Tab-separated table of C-alpha atoms in Angstrom:
chain	number	residue	atom	x	y	z
G	10	MET	CA	-87.841	54.299	260.910
G	11	PRO	CA	-85.551	56.439	262.236
G	12	THR	CA	-86.467	58.474	265.311
G	13	ALA	CA	-86.066	61.903	263.814
G	14	LEU	CA	-88.290	61.304	261.107
G	15	GLU	CA	-91.067	59.726	263.105
G	16	ARG	CA	-91.223	62.740	265.525
G	17	SER	CA	-90.863	65.018	262.187
G	18	LEU	CA	-93.888	62.904	260.985
G	19	ILE	CA	-95.942	63.446	264.424
G	20	ARG	CA	-95.144	67.191	264.419
G	21	GLY	CA	-95.864	67.787	260.763
G	22	VAL	CA	-99.242	66.138	261.172
G	23	ALA	CA	-99.823	68.058	264.257
G	24	TRP	CA	-98.979	71.467	263.140
G	25	THR	CA	-100.820	71.024	259.811
G	26	GLY	CA	-103.592	69.122	261.586
G	27	GLY	CA	-103.914	71.930	264.303
G	28	ILE	CA	-104.118	74.762	261.849
G	29	LYS	CA	-106.185	73.282	259.431
G	30	TRP	CA	-109.044	72.487	261.696
G	31	THR	CA	-108.549	75.946	263.533
G	32	SER	CA	-109.101	77.284	260.282
G	33	GLN	CA	-111.952	75.020	259.214
G	34	ILE	CA	-114.039	75.624	262.442
G	35	LEU	CA	-113.751	79.568	261.699
G	36	THR	CA	-114.451	78.870	257.987
G	37	TRP	CA	-117.179	76.526	258.283
G	38	GLY	CA	-119.136	79.094	260.396
G	39	SER	CA	-118.760	81.363	257.438
G	40	THR	CA	-119.715	79.117	254.839
G	41	LEU	CA	-123.177	78.271	256.813
G	42	VAL	CA	-123.643	82.215	256.981
G	43	VAL	CA	-122.896	82.643	253.407
G	44	ALA	CA	-125.409	79.732	252.142
G	45	ARG	CA	-128.250	81.849	253.760
G	46	PHE	CA	-127.381	84.900	251.492
G	47	VAL	CA	-126.483	82.592	248.250
G	48	PRO	CA	-129.092	80.697	246.623
G	49	PRO	CA	-128.302	77.168	245.473
G	50	SER	CA	-128.725	78.376	241.623
G	51	ASP	CA	-125.682	80.462	242.462
G	52	TYR	CA	-123.840	78.094	243.993
G	53	GLY	CA	-124.470	75.832	240.976
G	54	ILE	CA	-123.042	78.423	238.946
G	55	VAL	CA	-120.129	78.726	240.433
G	56	GLY	CA	-119.578	74.892	240.460
G	57	MET	CA	-119.868	74.683	236.898
G	58	ALA	CA	-116.889	77.163	236.321
G	59	THR	CA	-115.230	75.369	239.074
G	60	LEU	CA	-115.458	72.393	237.227
G	61	TYR	CA	-113.592	73.366	234.276
G	62	LEU	CA	-110.656	75.106	235.991
G	63	GLY	CA	-110.433	71.968	238.433
G	64	VAL	CA	-108.931	70.039	235.456
G	65	VAL	CA	-107.184	73.168	233.800
G	66	GLY	CA	-105.420	73.899	237.352
G	67	LEU	CA	-103.921	70.493	237.363
G	68	VAL	CA	-102.356	70.763	233.903
G	69	GLY	CA	-101.255	74.170	234.781
G	70	GLU	CA	-99.372	72.582	238.085
G	71	PHE	CA	-98.046	69.650	236.179
G	72	GLY	CA	-97.413	67.668	238.888
G	73	LEU	CA	-94.224	69.726	239.361
G	74	GLY	CA	-94.575	70.209	243.050
G	75	ALA	CA	-94.937	66.396	243.729
G	76	ALA	CA	-91.466	66.219	241.547
G	77	VAL	CA	-89.537	68.625	243.551
G	78	ILE	CA	-90.939	66.792	246.888
G	79	THR	CA	-89.888	63.348	245.734
G	80	MET	CA	-86.789	63.716	243.532
G	81	GLN	CA	-84.721	65.065	246.446
G	82	LYS	CA	-81.424	65.287	244.475
G	83	LEU	CA	-82.679	68.041	241.980
G	84	ASN	CA	-80.204	70.790	241.848
G	85	GLU	CA	-80.385	74.593	242.242
G	86	GLU	CA	-80.591	75.090	238.455
G	87	GLU	CA	-82.841	72.342	237.991
G	88	ILE	CA	-85.421	73.824	240.718
G	89	ALA	CA	-85.048	77.248	239.095
G	90	GLN	CA	-85.960	75.857	235.394
G	91	LEU	CA	-88.924	73.607	237.152
G	92	GLY	CA	-90.146	77.271	238.749
G	93	GLY	CA	-89.783	78.813	235.669
G	94	ALA	CA	-91.821	76.003	233.910
G	95	ALA	CA	-94.509	76.430	236.598
G	96	VAL	CA	-95.361	80.026	235.656
G	97	ILE	CA	-95.270	79.218	231.860
G	98	PHE	CA	-97.658	76.287	232.492
G	99	GLY	CA	-99.930	78.798	234.607
G	100	LEU	CA	-100.166	81.534	232.302
G	101	ALA	CA	-100.593	79.123	229.619
G	102	ALA	CA	-103.577	77.585	231.748
G	103	MET	CA	-105.332	80.773	232.194
G	104	LEU	CA	-105.185	81.893	228.758
G	105	ILE	CA	-106.645	78.720	227.441
G	106	SER	CA	-109.362	79.301	230.221
G	107	TRP	CA	-110.405	82.656	228.561
G	108	ALA	CA	-110.540	81.352	224.927
G	109	MET	CA	-112.797	78.429	226.449
G	110	ALA	CA	-114.822	80.613	228.749
G	111	TRP	CA	-117.732	81.265	226.195
G	112	PRO	CA	-118.011	77.506	224.947
G	113	ILE	CA	-118.177	76.466	228.753
G	114	GLY	CA	-121.133	78.626	229.111
G	115	TRP	CA	-122.921	77.390	226.040
G	116	PHE	CA	-122.322	73.801	227.410
G	117	PHE	CA	-123.982	74.555	230.811
G	118	GLN	CA	-126.525	76.863	229.057
G	119	SER	CA	-125.418	79.593	231.643
G	120	PRO	CA	-124.628	83.370	230.544
G	121	ALA	CA	-122.891	83.912	233.780
G	122	VAL	CA	-120.463	80.925	233.591
G	123	PRO	CA	-118.136	82.516	231.114
G	124	TRP	CA	-117.303	85.951	233.271
G	125	VAL	CA	-116.850	83.475	236.237
G	126	VAL	CA	-114.167	81.319	234.536
G	127	MET	CA	-112.260	84.248	233.048
G	128	VAL	CA	-112.122	85.838	236.424
G	129	MET	CA	-111.145	82.598	238.517
G	130	SER	CA	-108.804	80.974	235.913
G	131	THR	CA	-106.383	83.988	237.372
G	132	ASN	CA	-106.007	81.376	239.990
G	133	CYS	CA	-104.052	79.398	237.284
G	134	VAL	CA	-101.105	81.888	237.348
G	135	ILE	CA	-101.077	82.344	240.996
G	136	SER	CA	-100.823	78.755	241.655
G	137	GLY	CA	-97.629	78.932	239.184
G	138	LEU	CA	-96.369	81.259	241.202
G	139	ARG	CA	-96.613	79.427	244.769
G	140	THR	CA	-96.006	75.696	243.197
G	141	ILE	CA	-91.907	75.480	244.081
G	142	PRO	CA	-91.835	77.687	247.093
G	143	SER	CA	-94.575	75.323	248.788
G	144	ALA	CA	-93.078	72.223	247.496
G	145	LEU	CA	-89.790	73.444	248.837
G	146	LEU	CA	-90.951	74.057	252.348
G	147	GLN	CA	-92.463	70.661	252.414
G	148	ARG	CA	-89.173	69.008	251.203
G	149	ASP	CA	-87.633	70.989	254.112
G	150	LEU	CA	-90.540	69.316	256.630
G	151	ASP	CA	-91.230	73.174	257.456
G	152	PHE	CA	-95.079	72.241	257.734
G	153	LYS	CA	-95.475	74.814	260.666
G	154	THR	CA	-94.812	77.384	257.748
G	155	VAL	CA	-96.978	75.662	255.364
G	156	SER	CA	-99.883	75.377	257.726
G	157	LEU	CA	-99.719	78.848	258.890
G	158	ILE	CA	-100.178	80.098	255.494
G	159	GLU	CA	-102.650	78.135	254.346
G	160	LEU	CA	-104.711	79.229	257.684
G	161	SER	CA	-104.120	82.980	256.144
G	162	GLN	CA	-105.442	81.590	252.709
G	163	GLY	CA	-108.812	80.266	254.413
G	164	LEU	CA	-109.149	83.222	256.772
G	165	VAL	CA	-108.853	85.873	254.345
G	166	SER	CA	-111.082	83.746	251.446
G	167	ALA	CA	-113.614	83.266	253.994
G	168	ALA	CA	-113.780	86.810	255.259
G	169	ALA	CA	-113.922	88.035	251.477
G	170	THR	CA	-116.644	85.567	250.458
G	171	LEU	CA	-118.700	86.337	253.540
G	172	LEU	CA	-118.620	90.336	253.111
G	173	LEU	CA	-119.395	89.939	249.564
G	174	ALA	CA	-122.260	87.644	250.073
G	175	VAL	CA	-123.948	89.971	253.010
G	176	ALA	CA	-123.556	92.823	250.349
G	177	GLY	CA	-125.659	90.780	247.794
G	178	GLU	CA	-123.124	89.874	245.207
G	179	GLY	CA	-124.339	86.185	244.918
G	180	TYR	CA	-122.076	83.974	242.609
G	181	TRP	CA	-119.307	86.915	242.510
G	182	ALA	CA	-118.652	86.440	246.314
G	183	LEU	CA	-117.771	82.652	246.046
G	184	ALA	CA	-115.463	83.190	242.651
G	185	LEU	CA	-113.701	86.493	243.999
G	186	GLY	CA	-113.201	85.030	247.482
G	187	SER	CA	-111.090	82.288	246.374
G	188	VAL	CA	-108.988	84.696	244.163
G	189	VAL	CA	-108.359	86.961	247.089
G	190	GLY	CA	-107.288	84.079	249.279
G	191	GLY	CA	-104.825	82.387	246.840
G	192	LEU	CA	-103.282	85.442	245.999
G	193	VAL	CA	-102.349	86.292	249.642
G	194	ALA	CA	-100.960	82.624	250.103
G	195	ALA	CA	-99.076	82.688	246.871
G	196	VAL	CA	-97.192	86.263	248.044
G	197	ALA	CA	-96.540	84.738	251.755
G	198	PHE	CA	-95.001	81.347	250.142
G	199	MET	CA	-92.524	83.486	247.787
G	200	ILE	CA	-91.539	85.610	250.485
G	201	ARG	CA	-91.102	82.824	252.994
G	202	ARG	CA	-89.161	80.603	250.697
G	203	PRO	CA	-87.697	82.395	247.885
G	204	ALA	CA	-87.272	80.000	244.861
G	205	PRO	CA	-85.240	81.051	241.859
G	206	ARG	CA	-86.697	80.730	238.458
G	207	ALA	CA	-85.038	80.428	235.100
G	208	TRP	CA	-86.183	79.857	231.278
G	209	PRO	CA	-86.573	76.143	231.253
G	210	HIS	CA	-83.772	74.123	228.810
G	211	TRP	CA	-86.581	71.108	228.511
G	212	PRO	CA	-84.069	68.396	227.876
G	213	LEU	CA	-82.352	69.317	231.195
G	214	ILE	CA	-85.255	68.943	233.267
G	215	ARG	CA	-86.647	65.923	231.315
G	216	GLU	CA	-86.555	63.141	234.096
G	217	PRO	CA	-88.545	65.709	236.767
G	218	LEU	CA	-91.102	66.164	234.179
G	219	LYS	CA	-91.419	62.457	233.343
G	220	TYR	CA	-92.223	62.008	236.521
G	221	SER	CA	-94.654	65.010	236.770
G	222	ALA	CA	-96.548	63.618	233.647
G	223	HIS	CA	-97.268	60.433	235.720
G	224	ILE	CA	-98.193	62.388	238.378
G	225	LEU	CA	-100.533	64.690	236.330
G	226	GLY	CA	-101.876	61.487	234.630
G	227	GLY	CA	-103.227	60.442	238.142
G	228	GLN	CA	-104.208	63.622	239.162
G	229	LEU	CA	-106.096	64.385	236.021
G	230	SER	CA	-107.907	60.757	236.199
G	231	TRP	CA	-108.861	61.325	239.720
G	232	TRP	CA	-110.416	64.913	238.617
G	233	VAL	CA	-112.553	63.454	235.993
G	234	TYR	CA	-114.033	60.606	237.522
G	235	SER	CA	-114.369	62.871	240.948
G	236	ASN	CA	-115.930	65.512	239.135
G	237	ALA	CA	-117.925	63.613	236.720
G	238	ASP	CA	-120.679	63.695	239.209
G	239	PHE	CA	-121.110	67.669	239.251
G	240	MET	CA	-120.570	67.715	235.552
G	241	VAL	CA	-123.426	65.046	235.176
G	242	ALA	CA	-125.720	67.179	237.929
G	243	GLY	CA	-125.127	70.215	236.211
G	244	ARG	CA	-125.565	69.508	232.646
G	245	VAL	CA	-128.860	66.955	233.111
G	246	LEU	CA	-130.494	68.037	236.397
G	247	GLY	CA	-129.737	72.079	236.244
G	248	SER	CA	-128.165	74.598	238.350
G	249	ALA	CA	-130.422	73.968	241.552
G	250	ALA	CA	-129.854	70.457	241.539
G	251	LEU	CA	-126.152	70.974	241.442
G	252	GLY	CA	-126.274	73.731	243.958
G	253	ALA	CA	-127.917	71.066	246.558
G	254	TYR	CA	-125.430	68.358	245.375
G	255	GLY	CA	-122.351	70.707	245.732
G	256	LEU	CA	-123.203	71.796	249.002
G	257	ALA	CA	-124.075	68.522	250.442
G	258	TRP	CA	-120.540	67.191	248.716
G	259	GLU	CA	-118.675	70.062	250.576
G	260	ILE	CA	-120.452	69.484	253.981
G	261	ALA	CA	-119.942	65.504	253.790
G	262	ASN	CA	-116.148	65.690	252.853
G	263	VAL	CA	-115.028	68.712	254.961
G	264	PRO	CA	-114.406	66.864	258.195
G	265	VAL	CA	-112.843	64.074	256.366
G	266	GLU	CA	-111.038	65.915	253.879
G	267	ARG	CA	-109.356	68.374	256.015
G	268	LEU	CA	-107.978	65.215	257.896
G	269	THR	CA	-106.924	63.389	255.156
G	270	ASN	CA	-105.523	66.659	253.592
G	271	VAL	CA	-103.413	66.668	256.802
G	272	ILE	CA	-102.320	63.613	256.283
G	273	THR	CA	-101.632	63.852	252.610
G	274	LYS	CA	-99.657	67.185	252.737
G	275	VAL	CA	-97.170	65.748	255.325
G	276	THR	CA	-96.761	61.962	254.140
G	277	PRO	CA	-95.135	62.333	250.715
G	278	ALA	CA	-91.970	63.717	251.970
G	279	HIS	CA	-91.586	61.373	254.582
G	280	PHE	CA	-92.600	58.377	252.165
G	281	ALA	CA	-90.122	59.777	249.832
G	282	ALA	CA	-87.138	59.572	252.715
G	283	LEU	CA	-88.421	55.976	253.279
G	284	GLN	CA	-88.772	54.739	249.584
G	285	HIS	CA	-86.343	51.950	250.088
G	286	ASP	CA	-87.249	50.794	253.408
G	287	ARG	CA	-90.516	48.785	252.839
G	288	ARG	CA	-91.035	47.699	256.433
G	289	ALA	CA	-90.912	51.107	257.630
G	290	LEU	CA	-93.286	51.939	255.088
G	291	LYS	CA	-95.954	49.443	255.968
G	292	ARG	CA	-95.626	50.296	259.423
G	293	GLY	CA	-95.917	54.073	258.612
G	294	LEU	CA	-99.263	52.811	256.538
G	295	LEU	CA	-100.955	50.888	259.247
G	296	THR	CA	-100.345	53.509	262.001
G	297	LEU	CA	-101.748	56.155	259.632
G	298	THR	CA	-104.679	54.183	258.473
G	299	HIS	CA	-105.164	53.584	262.257
G	300	GLY	CA	-105.220	57.313	263.142
G	301	LEU	CA	-107.357	58.194	260.051
G	302	ALA	CA	-109.913	55.366	260.978
G	303	LEU	CA	-110.134	56.499	264.500
G	304	VAL	CA	-111.524	60.040	263.587
G	305	THR	CA	-112.905	59.846	259.833
G	306	LEU	CA	-115.152	56.838	260.170
G	307	PRO	CA	-116.784	58.370	263.510
G	308	ALA	CA	-117.043	61.594	261.840
G	309	SER	CA	-118.724	60.231	258.397
G	310	LEU	CA	-121.190	58.109	260.572
G	311	GLY	CA	-122.090	60.933	262.724
G	312	MET	CA	-122.987	63.053	259.573
G	313	VAL	CA	-124.955	60.457	257.969
G	314	LEU	CA	-127.000	59.909	261.450
G	315	THR	CA	-127.650	63.760	261.926
G	316	ALA	CA	-127.941	65.068	258.316
G	317	ASP	CA	-131.650	65.882	258.623
G	318	ASP	CA	-131.073	68.024	261.904
G	319	PHE	CA	-127.995	69.368	260.530
G	320	VAL	CA	-129.692	70.828	257.505
G	321	ARG	CA	-132.710	71.783	259.042
G	322	ALA	CA	-130.858	73.797	262.161
G	323	ALA	CA	-128.208	75.117	259.943
G	324	LEU	CA	-129.111	75.601	256.582
G	325	GLY	CA	-132.955	76.117	256.666
G	326	HIS	CA	-135.249	74.613	254.305
G	327	GLN	CA	-134.530	75.878	251.107
G	328	TRP	CA	-131.561	73.283	251.120
G	329	LEU	CA	-133.824	70.089	252.341
G	330	ALA	CA	-133.179	68.489	248.860
G	331	ALA	CA	-129.608	68.298	250.107
G	332	VAL	CA	-130.345	65.815	252.977
G	333	LEU	CA	-130.315	62.190	251.209
G	334	PRO	CA	-127.238	63.233	249.075
G	335	LEU	CA	-125.326	64.395	252.217
G	336	GLN	CA	-126.232	61.157	253.899
G	337	LEU	CA	-124.945	59.139	250.857
G	338	LEU	CA	-121.755	61.244	250.373
G	339	SER	CA	-121.029	60.989	254.127
G	340	ALA	CA	-120.855	57.183	253.829
G	341	TYR	CA	-118.708	57.514	250.748
G	342	ALA	CA	-116.208	60.056	252.456
G	343	GLY	CA	-115.541	57.600	255.102
G	344	VAL	CA	-114.412	54.792	252.828
G	345	ARG	CA	-112.172	57.596	250.620
G	346	SER	CA	-110.385	58.555	253.518
G	347	LEU	CA	-108.750	55.289	253.788
G	348	VAL	CA	-107.516	55.081	250.107
G	349	THR	CA	-105.920	58.395	250.152
G	350	LEU	CA	-102.493	57.007	251.184
G	351	LEU	CA	-102.318	54.397	248.579
G	352	PRO	CA	-101.312	56.236	245.770
G	353	GLN	CA	-98.425	57.764	247.763
G	354	ILE	CA	-97.268	54.480	248.605
G	355	LEU	CA	-96.944	53.246	244.873
G	356	ASN	CA	-95.773	56.558	243.796
G	357	VAL	CA	-92.740	56.390	246.095
G	358	THR	CA	-92.112	52.727	245.612
G	359	GLY	CA	-91.639	53.302	241.655
G	360	ASP	CA	-95.019	51.998	240.576
G	361	SER	CA	-96.530	55.512	239.349
G	362	ALA	CA	-97.399	54.106	236.200
G	363	MET	CA	-100.037	52.097	238.474
G	364	THR	CA	-101.762	55.059	239.639
G	365	VAL	CA	-102.232	56.298	236.367
G	366	ARG	CA	-103.812	52.894	235.151
G	367	MET	CA	-106.236	52.824	238.052
G	368	GLY	CA	-107.154	56.326	237.020
G	369	LEU	CA	-108.095	54.960	233.999
G	370	LEU	CA	-110.157	52.723	235.415
G	371	PHE	CA	-112.167	54.896	237.334
G	372	VAL	CA	-112.458	57.392	234.399
G	373	THR	CA	-113.882	54.828	232.314
G	374	VAL	CA	-116.502	53.393	235.083
G	375	MET	CA	-117.620	56.229	237.403
G	376	PRO	CA	-118.927	58.843	234.793
G	377	LEU	CA	-121.122	55.925	233.264
G	378	ALA	CA	-122.312	55.128	236.620
G	379	PHE	CA	-123.203	58.971	237.733
G	380	LEU	CA	-125.209	59.165	234.378
G	381	PHE	CA	-127.237	56.011	235.226
G	382	GLY	CA	-127.814	57.291	238.734
G	383	SER	CA	-128.924	60.845	237.520
G	384	ARG	CA	-132.371	59.351	236.603
G	385	TRP	CA	-133.080	59.521	240.204
G	386	GLY	CA	-131.597	63.012	240.959
G	387	PRO	CA	-129.211	63.981	243.178
G	388	PRO	CA	-129.502	61.065	245.464
G	389	GLY	CA	-129.160	58.699	242.616
G	390	ILE	CA	-125.815	60.189	241.847
G	391	ALA	CA	-124.404	60.048	245.203
G	392	ILE	CA	-125.410	56.521	245.561
G	393	MET	CA	-122.900	55.742	242.832
G	394	TRP	CA	-120.255	56.618	245.184
G	395	VAL	CA	-121.325	54.199	247.842
G	396	ALA	CA	-122.095	51.530	245.257
G	397	VAL	CA	-119.176	51.399	242.588
G	398	TYR	CA	-116.125	53.168	244.183
G	399	PRO	CA	-115.194	50.726	246.859
G	400	VAL	CA	-115.436	47.972	244.559
G	401	LEU	CA	-113.119	50.046	241.875
G	402	THR	CA	-110.662	50.469	244.944
G	403	ILE	CA	-109.877	46.672	245.354
G	404	PRO	CA	-106.758	46.598	242.713
G	405	PHE	CA	-105.502	49.469	244.626
G	406	TYR	CA	-105.530	47.891	247.744
G	407	TRP	CA	-103.622	44.453	246.175
G	408	ARG	CA	-101.071	45.993	244.505
G	409	THR	CA	-100.251	47.880	247.831
G	410	PHE	CA	-100.333	45.233	249.956
G	411	LEU	CA	-98.022	43.202	247.364
G	412	ARG	CA	-95.416	46.284	247.492
G	413	LEU	CA	-95.416	46.240	251.207
G	414	GLU	CA	-95.844	42.544	251.615
G	415	CYS	CA	-98.823	43.385	253.924
G	416	SER	CA	-101.902	41.033	254.468
G	417	LEU	CA	-105.489	41.703	254.641
G	418	ALA	CA	-105.753	40.745	258.031
G	419	GLU	CA	-102.852	43.442	259.446
G	420	TYR	CA	-104.866	46.086	257.605
G	421	LEU	CA	-108.048	45.106	259.161
G	422	GLY	CA	-106.446	44.924	262.341
G	423	SER	CA	-105.617	48.696	262.293
G	424	LEU	CA	-109.246	49.442	261.492
G	425	GLY	CA	-110.769	47.120	264.600
G	426	LEU	CA	-111.365	49.766	267.286
G	427	ALA	CA	-112.629	52.286	264.982
G	428	LEU	CA	-115.369	49.983	263.314
G	429	ARG	CA	-116.482	48.469	266.836
G	430	GLY	CA	-116.647	52.192	268.119
G	431	CYS	CA	-118.635	53.069	264.960
G	432	PHE	CA	-121.060	50.074	265.352
G	433	LEU	CA	-121.911	50.958	269.213
G	434	MET	CA	-122.182	54.716	268.468
G	435	GLY	CA	-124.547	54.139	265.580
G	436	LEU	CA	-126.836	51.601	267.603
G	437	ALA	CA	-126.789	54.461	270.277
G	438	VAL	CA	-127.742	57.400	268.112
G	439	VAL	CA	-130.669	55.371	266.353
G	440	ALA	CA	-132.255	54.480	269.513
G	441	LEU	CA	-132.195	58.054	270.618
G	442	ASP	CA	-133.703	59.358	267.242
G	443	TRP	CA	-136.468	56.485	267.942
G	444	ALA	CA	-136.887	57.950	271.598
G	445	LEU	CA	-137.424	61.522	270.753
G	446	PRO	CA	-140.978	63.082	269.868
G	447	VAL	CA	-141.541	63.697	266.388
G	448	ASN	CA	-141.653	67.573	267.005
G	449	PHE	CA	-138.457	67.907	268.743
G	450	PRO	CA	-136.229	70.983	267.936
G	451	PRO	CA	-133.660	70.341	265.127
G	452	LEU	CA	-131.116	72.007	266.983
G	453	ALA	CA	-131.771	70.453	270.176
G	454	SER	CA	-131.988	66.989	268.358
G	455	LEU	CA	-128.899	67.473	266.660
G	456	ALA	CA	-126.762	68.403	269.999
G	457	ALA	CA	-128.188	65.439	271.785
G	458	LYS	CA	-127.257	63.238	269.168
G	459	ALA	CA	-123.654	64.417	268.503
G	460	LEU	CA	-123.020	64.560	272.612
G	461	LEU	CA	-124.232	60.754	272.792
G	462	GLY	CA	-122.528	59.550	269.846
G	463	ALA	CA	-119.226	61.499	270.904
G	464	LEU	CA	-119.547	59.873	274.296
G	465	VAL	CA	-120.257	56.336	273.110
G	466	TYR	CA	-117.501	56.306	270.360
G	467	ALA	CA	-114.879	57.861	273.084
G	468	LEU	CA	-115.734	54.874	275.586
G	469	THR	CA	-115.637	52.145	273.195
G	470	ALA	CA	-112.889	53.208	270.893
G	471	ILE	CA	-110.714	55.979	272.147
G	472	PHE	CA	-110.510	54.909	276.068
G	473	PRO	CA	-109.334	51.380	275.636
G	474	GLN	CA	-105.972	52.751	273.993
G	475	ARG	CA	-105.777	55.753	276.230
G	476	ARG	CA	-102.326	54.583	277.362
G	477	ARG	CA	-100.976	54.434	273.524
G	478	LEU	CA	-102.365	57.742	272.839
G	479	LEU	CA	-100.972	59.163	275.877
G	480	ARG	CA	-97.167	58.230	274.780
G	481	LEU	CA	-97.900	59.387	271.612
G	482	PHE	CA	-98.746	63.272	272.837
G	483	ARG	CA	-96.158	62.628	275.575
G	484	GLY	CA	-93.456	61.979	272.608
G	485	LEU	CA	-95.085	64.893	270.632
G	486	ARG	CA	-94.504	67.518	273.622
G	487	GLU	CA	-91.216	66.416	274.621
G	488	GLY	CA	-89.829	65.730	271.157
G	489	THR	CA	-88.290	62.248	272.101
G	490	GLY	CA	-89.513	58.723	271.327
G	491	PRO	CA	-90.830	56.825	268.333
G	492	LEU	CA	-94.015	56.936	266.712
G	493	PRO	CA	-96.061	54.056	268.951
G	494	ALA	CA	-95.871	50.694	267.565
G	495	GLU	CA	-99.275	48.970	266.282
G	496	SER	CA	-101.062	47.233	269.219
């Protein structure tokens, strides 16, 4: 891997990660406060609207940003026409959403949902305006600017949501907060990276549209199977159960998703630059998997072990129904974090059709699994992620290993330290939980378990590779030297 690209990768991850975690620390506190003012049923109403708007938003974007990032030989005229297409798709998605708002409300049997759908669907146009400027910044490897803009989006959205929640606006606080934050980010992207727009001449941009369609197919499949649990919960179990399940999902995935988003935001441009060097792609996959596992696996396990204390201390007794789903979804989140890099590898190695086929497999199996699990309420839906999802990822791994000539032993070797540290951390926290008095305060119990778990994990997983980590941070600070080799 060229040294310049390696340094850019490290710096991109550092900037994106630092900004996202700064934003998350600030906004997560806001989320916990909002949860005390907004009841589970109101969370469920916004969750119902978000289910539909998620898929419409993907169709509106049409994967055009991924095409601009990956197809680096696009000329200015083609990019301008893709920019015009992005706005057209976004506007069409909003108008379709307005027409579908009332049938969606009927499906979920909620009179408030149509109004929320109509307001939140304005995000489709906002997304169409930001898609190409954001993609160009990523293609230029300017992750510092992208991260700062996304930080401003998170902070504005959190502030608006919090103010409206305290004012007693209920579900409107959640709906309007996302729109305000998205609008601020879109304006910032357009100012920082102005992108020309032109009325699209469709035959001229046929190739990028074809590539975008493959990306969209994978994204749509992902959306359907990853949101089918919410749809089943909302339709079968009702808004209160959906609210509890939805908040459990958010908390379980926040630590993991923020880190994986850091990686998946930075890596497409780098993988695209290395798409003809399979050896470098393999090394990048193993190195990033090693880094992801070191952080996401203990974070997920930590939430599994402390979910009851966390909910009692941070959310209150009205959210106790979220404890068991939170534990199950946290276990799933750790597994999912390691899979996120595989579709990117396949996309840049000319196998994007595989991601579409895999998406169809997930779409076929997961909704049926969630429907079956719903007979046991939110925990029954959550356990399907733990029992079924890992099995379905086997073809993904097989195809990626085949493409990169990577063995299972090499891949498992990149996970060794993280798995050992998690095992010992789990033993220590379980022993502490057994030793604490039954009536021990939840907040004190949470703090004690978190401190002990972090200490044990640091000593068993981080300390043994301290020299390697020091070399990495030294290279980041000095801007010299390649990414440390796997050890």
